[in-house]
PDB file with SEQRES, HELIX, SHEET and CRYST1 records, atoms N, CA, C and O in Angstrom:
SEQRES   1 A   84  MET THR GLU PHE THR VAL ALA ASP LEU LYS ASP ILE MET          
SEQRES   2 A   84  LEU LYS ALA ALA ASP GLY THR ALA PRO ALA LEU ASP GLY          
SEQRES   3 A   84  ASP PHE LEU ASP THR PRO PHE PRO GLU LEU GLU PHE ASP          
SEQRES   4 A   84  SER LEU ALA VAL LEU GLU ILE ALA THR LEU LEU GLN GLN          
SEQRES   5 A   84  ASN TYR HIS LEU VAL ILE PRO ASP GLU ALA VAL ALA GLU          
SEQRES   6 A   84  LEU THR SER PRO ARG VAL VAL LEU ASP TYR VAL THR ALA          
SEQRES   7 A   84  ARG LEU ARG GLU SER GLU                                      
HELIX    1 AA1 VAL A    6  ALA A   16  1                                  11    
HELIX    2 AA2 SER A   40  TYR A   54  1                                  15    
HELIX    3 AA3 ASP A   60  VAL A   63  1                                   4    
HELIX    4 AA4 PRO A   69  GLU A   82  1                                  14    
CRYST1    1.000    1.000    1.000  90.00  90.00  90.00 P 1           1          
ATOM      1  N   MET A   1     155.287  45.563  92.091  1.00  0.00           N  
ATOM      2  CA  MET A   1     154.518  44.346  91.858  1.00  0.00           C  
ATOM      3  C   MET A   1     155.229  43.208  92.906  1.00  0.00           C  
ATOM      4  O   MET A   1     156.446  43.043  92.982  1.00  0.00           O  
ATOM      5  N   THR A   2     154.221  42.461  93.694  1.00  0.00           N  
ATOM      6  CA  THR A   2     154.909  41.607  94.483  1.00  0.00           C  
ATOM      7  C   THR A   2     154.734  40.152  93.642  1.00  0.00           C  
ATOM      8  O   THR A   2     153.626  39.735  93.303  1.00  0.00           O  
ATOM      9  N   GLU A   3     156.037  39.424  93.351  1.00  0.00           N  
ATOM     10  CA  GLU A   3     155.879  38.432  92.494  1.00  0.00           C  
ATOM     11  C   GLU A   3     155.443  37.108  93.314  1.00  0.00           C  
ATOM     12  O   GLU A   3     155.624  37.036  94.530  1.00  0.00           O  
ATOM     13  N   PHE A   4     154.844  36.046  92.545  1.00  0.00           N  
ATOM     14  CA  PHE A   4     154.277  34.953  93.192  1.00  0.00           C  
ATOM     15  C   PHE A   4     155.096  33.793  92.093  1.00  0.00           C  
ATOM     16  O   PHE A   4     154.969  33.759  90.869  1.00  0.00           O  
ATOM     17  N   THR A   5     155.810  33.037  92.812  1.00  0.00           N  
ATOM     18  CA  THR A   5     156.710  32.102  92.127  1.00  0.00           C  
ATOM     19  C   THR A   5     156.176  30.524  92.274  1.00  0.00           C  
ATOM     20  O   THR A   5     155.250  30.233  93.031  1.00  0.00           O  
ATOM     21  N   VAL A   6     156.798  29.661  91.546  1.00  0.00           N  
ATOM     22  CA  VAL A   6     156.549  28.325  91.996  1.00  0.00           C  
ATOM     23  C   VAL A   6     156.918  28.099  93.225  1.00  0.00           C  
ATOM     24  O   VAL A   6     156.155  27.565  94.031  1.00  0.00           O  
ATOM     25  N   ALA A   7     158.267  28.518  93.556  1.00  0.00           N  
ATOM     26  CA  ALA A   7     158.655  28.277  95.107  1.00  0.00           C  
ATOM     27  C   ALA A   7     157.640  28.725  96.321  1.00  0.00           C  
ATOM     28  O   ALA A   7     157.370  28.120  97.358  1.00  0.00           O  
ATOM     29  N   ASP A   8     157.130  30.100  95.793  1.00  0.00           N  
ATOM     30  CA  ASP A   8     156.210  30.613  96.892  1.00  0.00           C  
ATOM     31  C   ASP A   8     154.945  29.763  96.884  1.00  0.00           C  
ATOM     32  O   ASP A   8     154.414  29.509  97.965  1.00  0.00           O  
ATOM     33  N   LEU A   9     154.365  29.255  95.631  1.00  0.00           N  
ATOM     34  CA  LEU A   9     153.389  28.188  95.695  1.00  0.00           C  
ATOM     35  C   LEU A   9     153.263  26.725  96.523  1.00  0.00           C  
ATOM     36  O   LEU A   9     152.338  26.192  97.138  1.00  0.00           O  
ATOM     37  N   LYS A  10     154.734  26.321  96.215  1.00  0.00           N  
ATOM     38  CA  LYS A  10     155.302  25.222  97.089  1.00  0.00           C  
ATOM     39  C   LYS A  10     155.024  25.281  98.630  1.00  0.00           C  
ATOM     40  O   LYS A  10     154.479  24.404  99.300  1.00  0.00           O  
ATOM     41  N   ASP A  11     155.527  26.542  99.077  1.00  0.00           N  
ATOM     42  CA  ASP A  11     155.509  26.859 100.536  1.00  0.00           C  
ATOM     43  C   ASP A  11     154.331  27.028 100.827  1.00  0.00           C  
ATOM     44  O   ASP A  11     154.102  26.579 101.950  1.00  0.00           O  
ATOM     45  N   ILE A  12     153.372  27.513 100.296  1.00  0.00           N  
ATOM     46  CA  ILE A  12     151.899  27.926 100.717  1.00  0.00           C  
ATOM     47  C   ILE A  12     151.236  26.282 100.825  1.00  0.00           C  
ATOM     48  O   ILE A  12     150.634  25.833 101.801  1.00  0.00           O  
ATOM     49  N   MET A  13     151.496  25.647  99.707  1.00  0.00           N  
ATOM     50  CA  MET A  13     150.816  24.177  99.860  1.00  0.00           C  
ATOM     51  C   MET A  13     151.206  23.501 100.756  1.00  0.00           C  
ATOM     52  O   MET A  13     150.361  22.906 101.425  1.00  0.00           O  
ATOM     53  N   LEU A  14     152.712  23.350 101.097  1.00  0.00           N  
ATOM     54  CA  LEU A  14     152.842  22.799 102.380  1.00  0.00           C  
ATOM     55  C   LEU A  14     152.549  23.280 103.675  1.00  0.00           C  
ATOM     56  O   LEU A  14     152.520  22.515 104.639  1.00  0.00           O  
ATOM     57  N   LYS A  15     152.310  24.591 103.777  1.00  0.00           N  
ATOM     58  CA  LYS A  15     151.714  25.009 105.114  1.00  0.00           C  
ATOM     59  C   LYS A  15     150.232  24.603 105.172  1.00  0.00           C  
ATOM     60  O   LYS A  15     149.782  24.347 106.289  1.00  0.00           O  
ATOM     61  N   ALA A  16     149.427  24.513 104.116  1.00  0.00           N  
ATOM     62  CA  ALA A  16     148.133  24.166 103.886  1.00  0.00           C  
ATOM     63  C   ALA A  16     148.222  22.890 104.401  1.00  0.00           C  
ATOM     64  O   ALA A  16     147.528  22.715 105.403  1.00  0.00           O  
ATOM     65  N   ALA A  17     149.155  21.525 103.849  1.00  0.00           N  
ATOM     66  CA  ALA A  17     148.975  20.594 104.308  1.00  0.00           C  
ATOM     67  C   ALA A  17     149.851  20.111 105.682  1.00  0.00           C  
ATOM     68  O   ALA A  17     150.108  18.931 105.924  1.00  0.00           O  
ATOM     69  N   ASP A  18     150.185  21.054 106.382  1.00  0.00           N  
ATOM     70  CA  ASP A  18     150.766  20.926 107.823  1.00  0.00           C  
ATOM     71  C   ASP A  18     151.893  19.957 107.423  1.00  0.00           C  
ATOM     72  O   ASP A  18     152.006  18.890 108.025  1.00  0.00           O  
ATOM     73  N   GLY A  19     152.805  20.327 106.334  1.00  0.00           N  
ATOM     74  CA  GLY A  19     154.070  19.870 105.918  1.00  0.00           C  
ATOM     75  C   GLY A  19     153.715  18.134 105.500  1.00  0.00           C  
ATOM     76  O   GLY A  19     154.670  17.392 105.270  1.00  0.00           O  
ATOM     77  N   THR A  20     152.515  17.684 105.444  1.00  0.00           N  
ATOM     78  CA  THR A  20     152.642  16.212 105.086  1.00  0.00           C  
ATOM     79  C   THR A  20     152.185  16.188 103.456  1.00  0.00           C  
ATOM     80  O   THR A  20     151.876  15.092 102.987  1.00  0.00           O  
ATOM     81  N   ALA A  21     152.146  17.189 102.732  1.00  0.00           N  
ATOM     82  CA  ALA A  21     152.008  16.939 101.396  1.00  0.00           C  
ATOM     83  C   ALA A  21     153.073  15.977 100.557  1.00  0.00           C  
ATOM     84  O   ALA A  21     154.247  15.986 100.926  1.00  0.00           O  
ATOM     85  N   PRO A  22     152.696  15.191  99.490  1.00  0.00           N  
ATOM     86  CA  PRO A  22     153.605  14.520  98.682  1.00  0.00           C  
ATOM     87  C   PRO A  22     154.634  15.288  98.227  1.00  0.00           C  
ATOM     88  O   PRO A  22     154.449  16.499  98.108  1.00  0.00           O  
ATOM     89  N   ALA A  23     155.865  14.717  97.903  1.00  0.00           N  
ATOM     90  CA  ALA A  23     156.655  15.816  97.193  1.00  0.00           C  
ATOM     91  C   ALA A  23     156.097  16.311  96.234  1.00  0.00           C  
ATOM     92  O   ALA A  23     155.354  15.696  95.470  1.00  0.00           O  
ATOM     93  N   LEU A  24     156.428  17.629  96.151  1.00  0.00           N  
ATOM     94  CA  LEU A  24     155.928  18.449  94.916  1.00  0.00           C  
ATOM     95  C   LEU A  24     157.025  18.859  94.256  1.00  0.00           C  
ATOM     96  O   LEU A  24     157.329  20.034  94.053  1.00  0.00           O  
ATOM     97  N   ASP A  25     157.669  17.830  93.893  1.00  0.00           N  
ATOM     98  CA  ASP A  25     158.924  17.946  92.762  1.00  0.00           C  
ATOM     99  C   ASP A  25     158.482  17.710  91.283  1.00  0.00           C  
ATOM    100  O   ASP A  25     157.363  17.276  91.010  1.00  0.00           O  
ATOM    101  N   GLY A  26     159.380  18.005  90.389  1.00  0.00           N  
ATOM    102  CA  GLY A  26     159.036  17.586  89.052  1.00  0.00           C  
ATOM    103  C   GLY A  26     157.791  18.376  88.666  1.00  0.00           C  
ATOM    104  O   GLY A  26     157.426  19.375  89.285  1.00  0.00           O  
ATOM    105  N   ASP A  27     157.068  17.795  87.451  1.00  0.00           N  
ATOM    106  CA  ASP A  27     155.900  18.376  87.108  1.00  0.00           C  
ATOM    107  C   ASP A  27     154.569  18.335  87.681  1.00  0.00           C  
ATOM    108  O   ASP A  27     153.650  17.741  87.117  1.00  0.00           O  
ATOM    109  N   PHE A  28     154.419  19.010  88.900  1.00  0.00           N  
ATOM    110  CA  PHE A  28     153.374  18.881  89.645  1.00  0.00           C  
ATOM    111  C   PHE A  28     152.423  19.833  89.265  1.00  0.00           C  
ATOM    112  O   PHE A  28     151.300  19.692  89.749  1.00  0.00           O  
ATOM    113  N   LEU A  29     152.629  20.806  88.478  1.00  0.00           N  
ATOM    114  CA  LEU A  29     151.736  22.123  88.374  1.00  0.00           C  
ATOM    115  C   LEU A  29     150.392  21.619  87.857  1.00  0.00           C  
ATOM    116  O   LEU A  29     149.337  22.072  88.301  1.00  0.00           O  
ATOM    117  N   ASP A  30     150.439  20.674  86.908  1.00  0.00           N  
ATOM    118  CA  ASP A  30     149.243  20.582  86.070  1.00  0.00           C  
ATOM    119  C   ASP A  30     148.341  19.408  86.751  1.00  0.00           C  
ATOM    120  O   ASP A  30     147.264  19.041  86.280  1.00  0.00           O  
ATOM    121  N   THR A  31     148.918  18.889  87.892  1.00  0.00           N  
ATOM    122  CA  THR A  31     148.162  17.629  88.524  1.00  0.00           C  
ATOM    123  C   THR A  31     147.177  18.240  89.217  1.00  0.00           C  
ATOM    124  O   THR A  31     147.299  19.294  89.842  1.00  0.00           O  
ATOM    125  N   PRO A  32     145.874  17.366  89.074  1.00  0.00           N  
ATOM    126  CA  PRO A  32     144.653  18.150  89.815  1.00  0.00           C  
ATOM    127  C   PRO A  32     144.913  17.736  91.548  1.00  0.00           C  
ATOM    128  O   PRO A  32     145.443  16.737  92.036  1.00  0.00           O  
ATOM    129  N   PHE A  33     144.389  18.775  92.110  1.00  0.00           N  
ATOM    130  CA  PHE A  33     144.801  18.915  93.669  1.00  0.00           C  
ATOM    131  C   PHE A  33     144.331  17.431  94.334  1.00  0.00           C  
ATOM    132  O   PHE A  33     145.003  16.981  95.263  1.00  0.00           O  
ATOM    133  N   PRO A  34     143.280  16.763  93.884  1.00  0.00           N  
ATOM    134  CA  PRO A  34     142.934  15.428  94.495  1.00  0.00           C  
ATOM    135  C   PRO A  34     143.949  14.408  94.321  1.00  0.00           C  
ATOM    136  O   PRO A  34     144.117  13.551  95.188  1.00  0.00           O  
ATOM    137  N   GLU A  35     144.642  14.446  93.246  1.00  0.00           N  
ATOM    138  CA  GLU A  35     145.775  13.395  92.838  1.00  0.00           C  
ATOM    139  C   GLU A  35     146.992  13.865  93.586  1.00  0.00           C  
ATOM    140  O   GLU A  35     147.876  13.022  93.731  1.00  0.00           O  
ATOM    141  N   LEU A  36     147.170  14.938  94.034  1.00  0.00           N  
ATOM    142  CA  LEU A  36     148.069  15.429  95.123  1.00  0.00           C  
ATOM    143  C   LEU A  36     147.970  15.279  96.662  1.00  0.00           C  
ATOM    144  O   LEU A  36     148.830  15.498  97.515  1.00  0.00           O  
ATOM    145  N   GLU A  37     146.467  14.771  96.812  1.00  0.00           N  
ATOM    146  CA  GLU A  37     146.235  14.238  97.890  1.00  0.00           C  
ATOM    147  C   GLU A  37     145.853  15.782  98.795  1.00  0.00           C  
ATOM    148  O   GLU A  37     146.137  15.975  99.977  1.00  0.00           O  
ATOM    149  N   PHE A  38     145.163  16.739  97.892  1.00  0.00           N  
ATOM    150  CA  PHE A  38     144.813  17.805  98.681  1.00  0.00           C  
ATOM    151  C   PHE A  38     143.193  17.912  98.449  1.00  0.00           C  
ATOM    152  O   PHE A  38     142.610  18.082  97.378  1.00  0.00           O  
ATOM    153  N   ASP A  39     142.605  17.756  99.830  1.00  0.00           N  
ATOM    154  CA  ASP A  39     141.192  17.760  99.521  1.00  0.00           C  
ATOM    155  C   ASP A  39     140.770  19.313  99.390  1.00  0.00           C  
ATOM    156  O   ASP A  39     141.555  20.262  99.355  1.00  0.00           O  
ATOM    157  N   SER A  40     139.337  19.369  99.324  1.00  0.00           N  
ATOM    158  CA  SER A  40     138.839  20.592  99.322  1.00  0.00           C  
ATOM    159  C   SER A  40     139.214  21.604 100.575  1.00  0.00           C  
ATOM    160  O   SER A  40     139.535  22.778 100.392  1.00  0.00           O  
ATOM    161  N   LEU A  41     139.133  21.040 101.743  1.00  0.00           N  
ATOM    162  CA  LEU A  41     139.498  21.882 102.815  1.00  0.00           C  
ATOM    163  C   LEU A  41     141.181  22.271 102.626  1.00  0.00           C  
ATOM    164  O   LEU A  41     141.669  23.309 103.073  1.00  0.00           O  
ATOM    165  N   ALA A  42     141.802  21.430 102.020  1.00  0.00           N  
ATOM    166  CA  ALA A  42     143.301  21.898 101.863  1.00  0.00           C  
ATOM    167  C   ALA A  42     143.454  23.115 100.853  1.00  0.00           C  
ATOM    168  O   ALA A  42     144.367  23.919 101.040  1.00  0.00           O  
ATOM    169  N   VAL A  43     142.625  23.257  99.843  1.00  0.00           N  
ATOM    170  CA  VAL A  43     142.426  23.996  98.743  1.00  0.00           C  
ATOM    171  C   VAL A  43     142.069  25.309  99.543  1.00  0.00           C  
ATOM    172  O   VAL A  43     142.778  26.315  99.520  1.00  0.00           O  
ATOM    173  N   LEU A  44     140.999  25.199 100.189  1.00  0.00           N  
ATOM    174  CA  LEU A  44     140.487  26.416 101.059  1.00  0.00           C  
ATOM    175  C   LEU A  44     141.492  26.937 101.879  1.00  0.00           C  
ATOM    176  O   LEU A  44     141.807  28.125 101.802  1.00  0.00           O  
ATOM    177  N   GLU A  45     142.108  26.037 102.781  1.00  0.00           N  
ATOM    178  CA  GLU A  45     143.348  26.687 103.386  1.00  0.00           C  
ATOM    179  C   GLU A  45     144.453  27.322 102.493  1.00  0.00           C  
ATOM    180  O   GLU A  45     145.090  28.256 102.979  1.00  0.00           O  
ATOM    181  N   ILE A  46     144.744  26.891 101.200  1.00  0.00           N  
ATOM    182  CA  ILE A  46     145.488  27.409 100.482  1.00  0.00           C  
ATOM    183  C   ILE A  46     145.179  28.779 100.313  1.00  0.00           C  
ATOM    184  O   ILE A  46     145.989  29.656 100.612  1.00  0.00           O  
ATOM    185  N   ALA A  47     143.802  29.070  99.746  1.00  0.00           N  
ATOM    186  CA  ALA A  47     143.213  30.323  99.424  1.00  0.00           C  
ATOM    187  C   ALA A  47     143.111  31.012 100.563  1.00  0.00           C  
ATOM    188  O   ALA A  47     143.223  32.212 100.310  1.00  0.00           O  
ATOM    189  N   THR A  48     142.930  30.783 101.847  1.00  0.00           N  
ATOM    190  CA  THR A  48     143.262  31.489 102.825  1.00  0.00           C  
ATOM    191  C   THR A  48     144.502  32.193 103.312  1.00  0.00           C  
ATOM    192  O   THR A  48     144.577  33.294 103.858  1.00  0.00           O  
ATOM    193  N   LEU A  49     145.545  31.266 102.980  1.00  0.00           N  
ATOM    194  CA  LEU A  49     147.053  31.558 102.910  1.00  0.00           C  
ATOM    195  C   LEU A  49     147.481  32.715 102.203  1.00  0.00           C  
ATOM    196  O   LEU A  49     148.183  33.641 102.607  1.00  0.00           O  
ATOM    197  N   LEU A  50     146.787  32.469 100.726  1.00  0.00           N  
ATOM    198  CA  LEU A  50     146.939  33.511  99.862  1.00  0.00           C  
ATOM    199  C   LEU A  50     146.617  34.848  99.821  1.00  0.00           C  
ATOM    200  O   LEU A  50     147.188  35.783  99.259  1.00  0.00           O  
ATOM    201  N   GLN A  51     145.292  34.793 100.720  1.00  0.00           N  
ATOM    202  CA  GLN A  51     144.693  36.123 100.965  1.00  0.00           C  
ATOM    203  C   GLN A  51     145.468  36.765 102.296  1.00  0.00           C  
ATOM    204  O   GLN A  51     145.611  37.980 102.427  1.00  0.00           O  
ATOM    205  N   GLN A  52     145.837  36.015 103.042  1.00  0.00           N  
ATOM    206  CA  GLN A  52     146.644  36.706 104.285  1.00  0.00           C  
ATOM    207  C   GLN A  52     147.871  37.129 103.988  1.00  0.00           C  
ATOM    208  O   GLN A  52     148.272  38.217 104.401  1.00  0.00           O  
ATOM    209  N   ASN A  53     148.791  36.136 103.060  1.00  0.00           N  
ATOM    210  CA  ASN A  53     150.181  36.521 102.722  1.00  0.00           C  
ATOM    211  C   ASN A  53     150.378  37.524 101.613  1.00  0.00           C  
ATOM    212  O   ASN A  53     151.453  38.123 101.587  1.00  0.00           O  
ATOM    213  N   TYR A  54     149.440  37.785 100.668  1.00  0.00           N  
ATOM    214  CA  TYR A  54     149.489  38.368  99.559  1.00  0.00           C  
ATOM    215  C   TYR A  54     148.273  39.623  99.533  1.00  0.00           C  
ATOM    216  O   TYR A  54     148.272  40.392  98.571  1.00  0.00           O  
ATOM    217  N   HIS A  55     147.392  39.762 100.479  1.00  0.00           N  
ATOM    218  CA  HIS A  55     146.594  40.589 100.765  1.00  0.00           C  
ATOM    219  C   HIS A  55     145.620  40.581  99.405  1.00  0.00           C  
ATOM    220  O   HIS A  55     145.509  41.607  98.735  1.00  0.00           O  
ATOM    221  N   LEU A  56     145.035  39.545  99.106  1.00  0.00           N  
ATOM    222  CA  LEU A  56     144.123  39.384  97.818  1.00  0.00           C  
ATOM    223  C   LEU A  56     142.900  38.895  98.467  1.00  0.00           C  
ATOM    224  O   LEU A  56     142.792  38.217  99.489  1.00  0.00           O  
ATOM    225  N   VAL A  57     142.001  39.364  97.687  1.00  0.00           N  
ATOM    226  CA  VAL A  57     140.433  38.860  97.955  1.00  0.00           C  
ATOM    227  C   VAL A  57     140.149  37.646  96.933  1.00  0.00           C  
ATOM    228  O   VAL A  57     140.014  37.906  95.737  1.00  0.00           O  
ATOM    229  N   ILE A  58     140.065  36.424  97.366  1.00  0.00           N  
ATOM    230  CA  ILE A  58     139.579  35.482  96.609  1.00  0.00           C  
ATOM    231  C   ILE A  58     138.097  35.261  96.987  1.00  0.00           C  
ATOM    232  O   ILE A  58     137.769  35.022  98.149  1.00  0.00           O  
ATOM    233  N   PRO A  59     137.279  35.341  96.045  1.00  0.00           N  
ATOM    234  CA  PRO A  59     135.683  34.937  96.177  1.00  0.00           C  
ATOM    235  C   PRO A  59     135.339  33.452  96.185  1.00  0.00           C  
ATOM    236  O   PRO A  59     135.980  32.708  95.443  1.00  0.00           O  
ATOM    237  N   ASP A  60     134.517  33.033  96.851  1.00  0.00           N  
ATOM    238  CA  ASP A  60     134.449  31.522  97.254  1.00  0.00           C  
ATOM    239  C   ASP A  60     134.128  31.075  95.705  1.00  0.00           C  
ATOM    240  O   ASP A  60     134.436  29.912  95.444  1.00  0.00           O  
ATOM    241  N   GLU A  61     133.683  31.670  94.893  1.00  0.00           N  
ATOM    242  CA  GLU A  61     133.508  31.090  93.506  1.00  0.00           C  
ATOM    243  C   GLU A  61     134.882  30.736  92.862  1.00  0.00           C  
ATOM    244  O   GLU A  61     135.018  29.714  92.189  1.00  0.00           O  
ATOM    245  N   ALA A  62     135.905  31.623  93.095  1.00  0.00           N  
ATOM    246  CA  ALA A  62     136.930  31.595  92.686  1.00  0.00           C  
ATOM    247  C   ALA A  62     137.704  30.100  93.283  1.00  0.00           C  
ATOM    248  O   ALA A  62     138.103  29.118  92.657  1.00  0.00           O  
ATOM    249  N   VAL A  63     137.711  30.374  94.578  1.00  0.00           N  
ATOM    250  CA  VAL A  63     138.109  29.167  95.263  1.00  0.00           C  
ATOM    251  C   VAL A  63     137.737  27.937  94.454  1.00  0.00           C  
ATOM    252  O   VAL A  63     138.588  27.168  94.007  1.00  0.00           O  
ATOM    253  N   ALA A  64     136.425  27.784  94.284  1.00  0.00           N  
ATOM    254  CA  ALA A  64     136.008  26.498  93.670  1.00  0.00           C  
ATOM    255  C   ALA A  64     136.580  26.254  92.233  1.00  0.00           C  
ATOM    256  O   ALA A  64     136.324  25.155  91.741  1.00  0.00           O  
ATOM    257  N   GLU A  65     137.190  26.983  91.625  1.00  0.00           N  
ATOM    258  CA  GLU A  65     137.651  27.202  90.467  1.00  0.00           C  
ATOM    259  C   GLU A  65     139.412  26.650  90.564  1.00  0.00           C  
ATOM    260  O   GLU A  65     140.046  26.384  89.543  1.00  0.00           O  
ATOM    261  N   LEU A  66     139.919  26.565  91.754  1.00  0.00           N  
ATOM    262  CA  LEU A  66     141.272  26.477  91.835  1.00  0.00           C  
ATOM    263  C   LEU A  66     141.330  25.223  91.894  1.00  0.00           C  
ATOM    264  O   LEU A  66     141.115  24.708  92.991  1.00  0.00           O  
ATOM    265  N   THR A  67     141.584  24.509  90.928  1.00  0.00           N  
ATOM    266  CA  THR A  67     141.532  22.858  90.385  1.00  0.00           C  
ATOM    267  C   THR A  67     143.123  22.055  90.726  1.00  0.00           C  
ATOM    268  O   THR A  67     143.301  20.938  91.214  1.00  0.00           O  
ATOM    269  N   SER A  68     144.127  23.046  90.285  1.00  0.00           N  
ATOM    270  CA  SER A  68     145.428  22.512  90.270  1.00  0.00           C  
ATOM    271  C   SER A  68     146.206  23.564  90.616  1.00  0.00           C  
ATOM    272  O   SER A  68     145.733  24.692  90.476  1.00  0.00           O  
ATOM    273  N   PRO A  69     147.567  23.398  91.141  1.00  0.00           N  
ATOM    274  CA  PRO A  69     148.596  24.119  91.436  1.00  0.00           C  
ATOM    275  C   PRO A  69     148.874  25.282  90.304  1.00  0.00           C  
ATOM    276  O   PRO A  69     149.106  26.427  90.692  1.00  0.00           O  
ATOM    277  N   ARG A  70     148.848  24.979  88.924  1.00  0.00           N  
ATOM    278  CA  ARG A  70     149.136  25.988  87.922  1.00  0.00           C  
ATOM    279  C   ARG A  70     147.789  27.051  87.844  1.00  0.00           C  
ATOM    280  O   ARG A  70     147.891  28.272  87.728  1.00  0.00           O  
ATOM    281  N   VAL A  71     146.531  26.304  87.936  1.00  0.00           N  
ATOM    282  CA  VAL A  71     145.472  27.393  88.338  1.00  0.00           C  
ATOM    283  C   VAL A  71     145.861  28.515  89.185  1.00  0.00           C  
ATOM    284  O   VAL A  71     145.863  29.681  88.791  1.00  0.00           O  
ATOM    285  N   VAL A  72     146.211  28.112  90.436  1.00  0.00           N  
ATOM    286  CA  VAL A  72     146.472  28.992  91.269  1.00  0.00           C  
ATOM    287  C   VAL A  72     147.647  29.779  91.102  1.00  0.00           C  
ATOM    288  O   VAL A  72     147.662  30.924  91.554  1.00  0.00           O  
ATOM    289  N   LEU A  73     148.641  29.302  90.502  1.00  0.00           N  
ATOM    290  CA  LEU A  73     149.604  30.099  90.252  1.00  0.00           C  
ATOM    291  C   LEU A  73     149.466  31.145  89.291  1.00  0.00           C  
ATOM    292  O   LEU A  73     150.013  32.244  89.381  1.00  0.00           O  
ATOM    293  N   ASP A  74     148.630  30.721  88.259  1.00  0.00           N  
ATOM    294  CA  ASP A  74     147.986  31.838  87.279  1.00  0.00           C  
ATOM    295  C   ASP A  74     147.124  32.964  87.732  1.00  0.00           C  
ATOM    296  O   ASP A  74     147.222  34.144  87.396  1.00  0.00           O  
ATOM    297  N   TYR A  75     146.146  32.349  88.656  1.00  0.00           N  
ATOM    298  CA  TYR A  75     145.094  33.445  89.224  1.00  0.00           C  
ATOM    299  C   TYR A  75     145.889  34.292  90.226  1.00  0.00           C  
ATOM    300  O   TYR A  75     145.632  35.496  90.231  1.00  0.00           O  
ATOM    301  N   VAL A  76     146.759  33.859  91.020  1.00  0.00           N  
ATOM    302  CA  VAL A  76     147.495  34.845  91.954  1.00  0.00           C  
ATOM    303  C   VAL A  76     148.218  35.672  91.157  1.00  0.00           C  
ATOM    304  O   VAL A  76     148.053  36.872  91.380  1.00  0.00           O  
ATOM    305  N   THR A  77     149.076  35.333  90.173  1.00  0.00           N  
ATOM    306  CA  THR A  77     149.905  36.347  89.411  1.00  0.00           C  
ATOM    307  C   THR A  77     148.910  37.345  88.573  1.00  0.00           C  
ATOM    308  O   THR A  77     149.200  38.535  88.447  1.00  0.00           O  
ATOM    309  N   ALA A  78     147.769  36.807  88.032  1.00  0.00           N  
ATOM    310  CA  ALA A  78     146.661  37.817  87.415  1.00  0.00           C  
ATOM    311  C   ALA A  78     146.183  38.833  88.256  1.00  0.00           C  
ATOM    312  O   ALA A  78     146.158  40.010  87.897  1.00  0.00           O  
ATOM    313  N   ARG A  79     145.686  38.327  89.690  1.00  0.00           N  
ATOM    314  CA  ARG A  79     145.652  39.195  90.614  1.00  0.00           C  
ATOM    315  C   ARG A  79     146.383  40.529  90.926  1.00  0.00           C  
ATOM    316  O   ARG A  79     146.071  41.720  90.913  1.00  0.00           O  
ATOM    317  N   LEU A  80     147.623  39.720  91.246  1.00  0.00           N  
ATOM    318  CA  LEU A  80     148.735  40.766  91.723  1.00  0.00           C  
ATOM    319  C   LEU A  80     148.969  41.758  90.608  1.00  0.00           C  
ATOM    320  O   LEU A  80     149.268  42.907  90.931  1.00  0.00           O  
ATOM    321  N   ARG A  81     148.869  41.451  89.379  1.00  0.00           N  
ATOM    322  CA  ARG A  81     149.068  42.230  88.073  1.00  0.00           C  
ATOM    323  C   ARG A  81     148.255  43.401  88.178  1.00  0.00           C  
ATOM    324  O   ARG A  81     148.628  44.567  88.050  1.00  0.00           O  
ATOM    325  N   GLU A  82     146.720  42.828  88.508  1.00  0.00           N  
ATOM    326  CA  GLU A  82     145.718  43.905  88.549  1.00  0.00           C  
ATOM    327  C   GLU A  82     145.761  44.809  89.663  1.00  0.00           C  
ATOM    328  O   GLU A  82     145.051  45.813  89.616  1.00  0.00           O  
ATOM    329  N   SER A  83     146.465  44.606  90.622  1.00  0.00           N  
ATOM    330  CA  SER A  83     146.724  45.523  91.664  1.00  0.00           C  
ATOM    331  C   SER A  83     147.835  46.571  91.505  1.00  0.00           C  
ATOM    332  O   SER A  83     147.823  47.491  92.322  1.00  0.00           O  
ATOM    333  N   GLU A  84     148.629  46.562  90.727  1.00  0.00           N  
ATOM    334  CA  GLU A  84     149.784  47.396  90.323  1.00  0.00           C  
ATOM    335  C   GLU A  84     149.065  48.696  90.080  1.00  0.00           C  
ATOM    336  O   GLU A  84     149.693  49.689  89.714  1.00  0.00           O  
TER     337      GLU A  84                                                      
END                                                                             
């Protein structure tokens, strides 16, 4: 199984924000994306990068449900476990 960590998520988020994301330190996992200054296009970019880097299929309906970093972390972890 490929592991997906908080550090991996931070890297993806920074790439999606072109390095302009606010500091992703401390307890950011449960902060909704809009409060982290990630709009819907940035979340779509996160999903696209996840699909490319982890060979996942993330349906549009699922992308709409990715409301915080923790939701993304849990979603990717679950999909990777399913693919074992």
